[in-house]
Short mmCIF file of C-alpha atoms in Angstrom, two decimals:
data_model
loop_
_atom_site.label_atom_id
_atom_site.label_comp_id
_atom_site.label_asym_id
_atom_site.label_seq_id
_atom_site.Cartn_x
_atom_site.Cartn_y
_atom_site.Cartn_z
CA MET A 1421 0.00 0.00 0.00
CA ILE A 1422 2.82 2.41 0.88
CA HIS A 1423 4.45 1.73 -2.47
CA LEU A 1424 1.16 2.47 -4.23
CA LEU A 1425 0.76 5.78 -2.39
CA LEU A 1426 4.31 6.76 -3.31
CA VAL A 1427 3.46 6.08 -6.97
CA LEU A 1428 0.13 7.94 -6.79
CA PHE A 1429 1.61 11.02 -5.10
CA PRO A 1430 3.59 12.42 -8.08
CA ILE A 1431 0.82 11.46 -10.52
CA ALA A 1432 -1.72 13.43 -8.48
CA LEU A 1433 0.65 16.40 -8.17
CA ILE A 1434 1.12 16.49 -11.94
CA ASP A 1435 -2.64 16.21 -12.38
CA SER A 1436 -3.19 19.12 -9.97
CA ILE A 1437 -1.48 21.65 -12.27
CA SER A 1438 -4.74 22.71 -13.89
CA PRO A 1439 -5.00 26.25 -15.33
CA VAL A 1440 -8.80 26.04 -15.30
CA ARG A 1441 -9.19 25.07 -11.65
CA ILE A 1442 -6.42 27.32 -10.38
CA GLY A 1443 -7.74 30.24 -12.44
CA ALA A 1444 -11.24 29.70 -11.05
CA MET A 1445 -9.86 29.54 -7.51
CA VAL A 1446 -7.99 32.81 -8.00
CA THR A 1447 -11.19 34.48 -9.24
CA ILE A 1448 -13.08 33.30 -6.17
CA LEU A 1449 -10.34 34.35 -3.74
CA CYS A 1450 -10.21 37.86 -5.20
CA ALA A 1451 -13.96 38.43 -4.79
CA ASP A 1452 -16.16 39.16 -1.77
CA ARG A 1453 -16.53 36.51 0.97
CA PRO A 1454 -13.73 34.44 -0.57
CA VAL A 1455 -12.95 31.91 2.16
CA ARG A 1456 -16.36 30.28 2.47
CA ARG A 1457 -16.86 30.06 -1.30
CA ALA A 1458 -13.31 28.79 -1.80
CA GLN A 1459 -13.96 26.04 0.74
CA ALA A 1460 -17.13 25.07 -1.11
CA PHE A 1461 -15.22 25.10 -4.40
CA ILE A 1462 -12.57 22.76 -2.97
CA VAL A 1463 -15.25 20.39 -1.65
CA GLY A 1464 -16.92 20.40 -5.07
CA ILE A 1465 -13.64 19.59 -6.83
CA PHE A 1466 -12.93 16.75 -4.38
CA VAL A 1467 -16.40 15.21 -4.70
CA GLY A 1468 -16.46 15.57 -8.48
CA TYR A 1469 -12.99 14.10 -8.97
CA PHE A 1470 -13.65 11.26 -6.52
CA LEU A 1471 -16.81 10.30 -8.41
CA LEU A 1472 -14.96 10.57 -11.72
CA GLY A 1473 -12.26 8.28 -10.34
CA LEU A 1474 -14.90 5.78 -9.21
CA ALA A 1475 -16.39 5.79 -12.71
CA PHE A 1476 -12.97 5.16 -14.28
CA ALA A 1477 -12.26 2.39 -11.77
CA PHE A 1478 -15.64 0.73 -12.39
CA PHE A 1479 -15.17 0.53 -16.14
CA GLY A 1480 -11.54 -0.52 -15.73
CA GLN A 1481 -12.50 -3.35 -13.39
CA ARG A 1482 -15.29 -4.49 -15.73
CA LEU A 1483 -12.74 -4.61 -18.55
CA LEU A 1484 -10.40 -6.82 -16.52
CA GLU A 1485 -13.26 -9.21 -15.71
CA ILE A 1486 -14.03 -10.02 -19.35
CA ASP A 1487 -13.77 -13.81 -19.79
CA LEU A 1488 -11.63 -13.50 -22.93
CA ILE A 1489 -8.89 -11.80 -20.91
CA LEU A 1490 -6.63 -14.55 -19.60
CA ASP A 1491 -3.97 -12.34 -18.00
CA PRO A 1492 -5.35 -9.17 -16.35
CA THR A 1493 -1.83 -8.07 -15.36
CA ARG A 1494 -0.75 -7.84 -18.99
CA VAL A 1495 -3.92 -5.88 -19.74
CA ASN A 1496 -3.02 -3.41 -16.97
CA PHE A 1497 0.33 -2.78 -18.62
CA VAL A 1498 -1.26 -2.49 -22.07
CA ILE A 1499 -3.62 0.12 -20.63
CA GLY A 1500 -0.64 1.86 -19.03
CA LEU A 1501 1.16 1.90 -22.37
CA VAL A 1502 -1.86 3.41 -24.12
CA ILE A 1503 -2.26 6.02 -21.37
CA GLY A 1504 1.42 6.87 -21.68
CA VAL A 1505 1.17 7.40 -25.44
CA VAL A 1506 -1.96 9.55 -25.00
CA LEU A 1507 -0.18 11.66 -22.38
CA LEU A 1508 2.77 12.15 -24.73
CA ILE A 1509 0.44 13.27 -27.52
CA ILE A 1510 -1.48 15.67 -25.27
CA GLY A 1511 1.75 17.02 -23.82
CA GLY A 1512 3.30 17.52 -27.24
CA ARG A 1513 0.27 19.40 -28.48
CA GLY A 1514 0.13 21.42 -25.27
CA LEU A 1515 3.69 22.68 -25.72
CA ARG A 1516 2.67 24.12 -29.08
CA ALA A 1517 -0.57 25.63 -27.80
CA ARG A 1518 -1.32 28.36 -25.29
CA SER A 1519 -3.02 26.02 -22.83
CA VAL A 1520 -4.03 22.41 -22.42
CA GLU A 1521 -7.60 22.89 -21.21
CA GLY A 1522 -10.38 25.18 -22.26
CA GLU A 1523 -11.72 28.02 -20.15
CA VAL A 1524 -14.74 27.88 -17.86
CA GLU A 1525 -16.36 31.16 -16.83
CA VAL A 1526 -16.60 31.73 -13.08
CA ASP A 1527 -19.07 34.23 -11.64
CA PRO A 1528 -17.28 35.79 -8.63
CA SER A 1529 -20.62 36.89 -7.15
CA LYS A 1530 -21.93 33.35 -6.70
CA SER A 1531 -22.75 31.94 -3.27
CA ALA A 1532 -20.95 29.03 -1.64
CA GLY A 1533 -23.50 26.69 -3.20
CA GLY A 1534 -22.85 28.26 -6.58
CA ALA A 1535 -19.10 27.78 -6.12
CA LEU A 1536 -19.66 24.10 -5.34
CA VAL A 1537 -21.80 23.67 -8.47
CA THR A 1538 -19.16 25.51 -10.51
CA ALA A 1539 -16.54 23.05 -9.27
CA LEU A 1540 -18.68 20.11 -10.37
CA VAL A 1541 -19.26 21.71 -13.78
CA ILE A 1542 -15.52 22.26 -14.22
CA THR A 1543 -14.84 18.63 -13.32
CA VAL A 1544 -17.31 17.40 -15.94
CA ALA A 1545 -16.08 19.88 -18.57
CA THR A 1546 -12.43 18.89 -18.12
CA ALA A 1547 -13.03 15.13 -17.73
CA PRO A 1548 -11.67 14.34 -21.24
CA SER A 1549 -8.26 15.69 -20.17
CA ALA A 1550 -8.17 13.69 -16.91
CA VAL A 1551 -5.69 11.19 -18.36
CA PRO A 1552 -3.39 11.33 -15.29
CA LEU A 1553 -6.36 10.21 -13.19
CA LEU A 1554 -6.70 7.24 -15.53
CA ALA A 1555 -3.03 6.50 -14.94
CA GLY A 1556 -3.60 6.64 -11.19
CA ILE A 1557 -6.65 4.38 -11.37
CA ASN A 1558 -4.67 1.91 -13.48
CA GLN A 1559 -1.99 1.80 -10.78
CA ILE A 1560 -4.66 1.12 -8.14
CA LEU A 1561 -6.19 -1.70 -10.19
CA LYS A 1562 -2.74 -3.11 -10.95
CA SER A 1563 -1.88 -3.27 -7.25
CA GLN A 1564 -4.76 -5.74 -6.65
CA ILE A 1565 -5.47 -4.38 -3.16
CA SER A 1566 -8.78 -4.81 -1.34
CA VAL A 1567 -11.78 -2.65 -2.21
CA SER A 1568 -11.56 -0.68 1.04
CA LEU A 1569 -7.88 0.09 0.47
CA ALA A 1570 -8.64 1.06 -3.12
CA TYR A 1571 -11.18 3.61 -1.84
CA LEU A 1572 -8.56 4.98 0.55
CA ALA A 1573 -6.01 5.19 -2.26
CA LEU A 1574 -8.48 7.17 -4.38
CA VAL A 1575 -9.22 9.50 -1.45
CA PHE A 1576 -5.46 10.02 -1.06
CA TYR A 1577 -5.11 10.80 -4.77
CA CYS A 1578 -7.94 13.35 -4.67
CA ALA A 1579 -6.53 14.96 -1.51
CA VAL A 1580 -3.11 15.42 -3.13
CA TYR A 1581 -4.88 16.71 -6.25
CA LEU A 1582 -6.28 19.58 -4.16
CA THR A 1583 -2.83 20.76 -3.02
CA PRO A 1584 -2.56 23.95 -5.18
CA LEU A 1585 -6.11 25.02 -4.28
CA VAL A 1586 -5.51 24.49 -0.56
CA VAL A 1587 -2.22 26.41 -0.74
CA LEU A 1588 -3.97 29.35 -2.40
CA LEU A 1589 -6.70 29.32 0.25
CA VAL A 1590 -4.15 29.24 3.09
CA LEU A 1591 -2.28 32.17 1.52
CA ARG A 1592 -5.53 34.14 1.32
CA VAL A 1593 -6.36 33.41 4.96
CA VAL A 1594 -2.85 34.20 6.25
CA LEU A 1595 -2.12 37.29 4.14
CA GLY A 1596 -5.65 38.62 3.90
CA GLU A 1597 -6.23 41.28 1.26
CA ARG A 1598 -2.48 41.53 0.65
CA ALA A 1599 -2.72 38.16 -1.09
CA GLU A 1600 -5.00 39.57 -3.80
CA THR A 1601 -2.09 41.18 -5.66
CA VAL A 1602 -0.25 37.87 -5.76
CA MET A 1603 -3.43 36.06 -6.77
CA LYS A 1604 -4.14 38.44 -9.63
CA LYS A 1605 -0.60 38.11 -10.97
CA LEU A 1606 -0.88 34.34 -10.74
CA GLY A 1607 -4.22 34.40 -12.53
CA ALA A 1608 -2.83 36.60 -15.29
CA GLY A 1609 0.13 34.28 -15.85
CA ALA A 1610 -1.76 31.01 -15.49
CA GLU A 1611 -2.82 30.74 -19.12
CA ARG A 1612 0.59 31.85 -20.36
CA TRP A 1613 2.91 29.51 -18.48
CA MET A 1614 0.83 27.00 -16.52
CA GLY A 1615 -0.48 25.32 -19.67
CA ARG A 1616 3.08 24.72 -20.86
CA LEU A 1617 4.15 23.45 -17.44
CA MET A 1618 1.20 21.06 -17.43
CA ALA A 1619 2.13 19.86 -20.93
CA ALA A 1620 5.75 19.23 -19.91
CA LEU A 1621 4.62 17.25 -16.85
CA PHE A 1622 2.23 15.25 -19.03
CA ILE A 1623 5.20 14.31 -21.23
CA LEU A 1624 7.18 13.28 -18.13
CA LEU A 1625 4.32 11.15 -16.80
CA GLY A 1626 3.63 9.68 -20.24
CA SER A 1627 7.28 8.70 -20.64
CA ALA A 1628 7.23 7.00 -17.23
CA ASN A 1629 4.13 4.98 -18.17
CA VAL A 1630 5.65 3.92 -21.50
CA ILE A 1631 8.94 2.91 -19.87
CA ASP A 1632 7.03 1.02 -17.15
CA ALA A 1633 5.05 -0.97 -19.73
CA LEU A 1634 8.02 -1.65 -22.00
CA GLY A 1635 10.07 -2.76 -19.00
CA TYR A 1636 7.38 -5.31 -18.17
CA PHE A 1637 6.93 -6.63 -21.72
CA LEU A 1638 10.61 -6.70 -22.70
CA PHE A 1639 12.37 -7.56 -19.43
CA ASN A 1640 9.54 -8.54 -17.06
CA ARG A 1641 10.72 -5.72 -14.79
CA PRO A 1642 8.24 -2.82 -14.62
CA LEU A 1643 9.35 0.61 -13.48
CA PHE A 1644 6.64 0.95 -10.80
#
């Protein structure tokens, strides 16, 4: 289990570099009554991503239970190889584009409930780019741990995924209104540099998945 968490930690951190979510969080923190709505936004992101992870895990497990599949372990590594290639493609395209994900409008005047709904909408809208989450779910399925431990591993992944949002909230609470200047600068630069950073990390994660799969198929020694 510890080994699995150590593998999931960097994947979740890479996944957390999201211009859309961070940009939305900055907008909320620079508006009136920021703390309560930011907390609701974080809860919405956690719930939405946890449910998305459960959906990925459900379909992944159903795939491994198909009678024609004689060796589920090999299938896990095939899936990992495909995920790695997809990450490399997305990362390569992202380096040539301004950002990896599209924009989602955030109304800074919304209530805490509105912020929570906005978080869920963002999760659904950006689900097609949640390839790192797929990589994390594949690692959980590959570990063949119990269902209860798998739930805990997914909770851990989602908690790590929230790291940038929690850091921004803590800065806003500690620095107060002085943090708004930093937030606005971060928001202005998010689309310019965060998309490229995300793309570069996607390439790194994709390369690791490809090497892991090739190590298993060629030498029977996976990377993870």
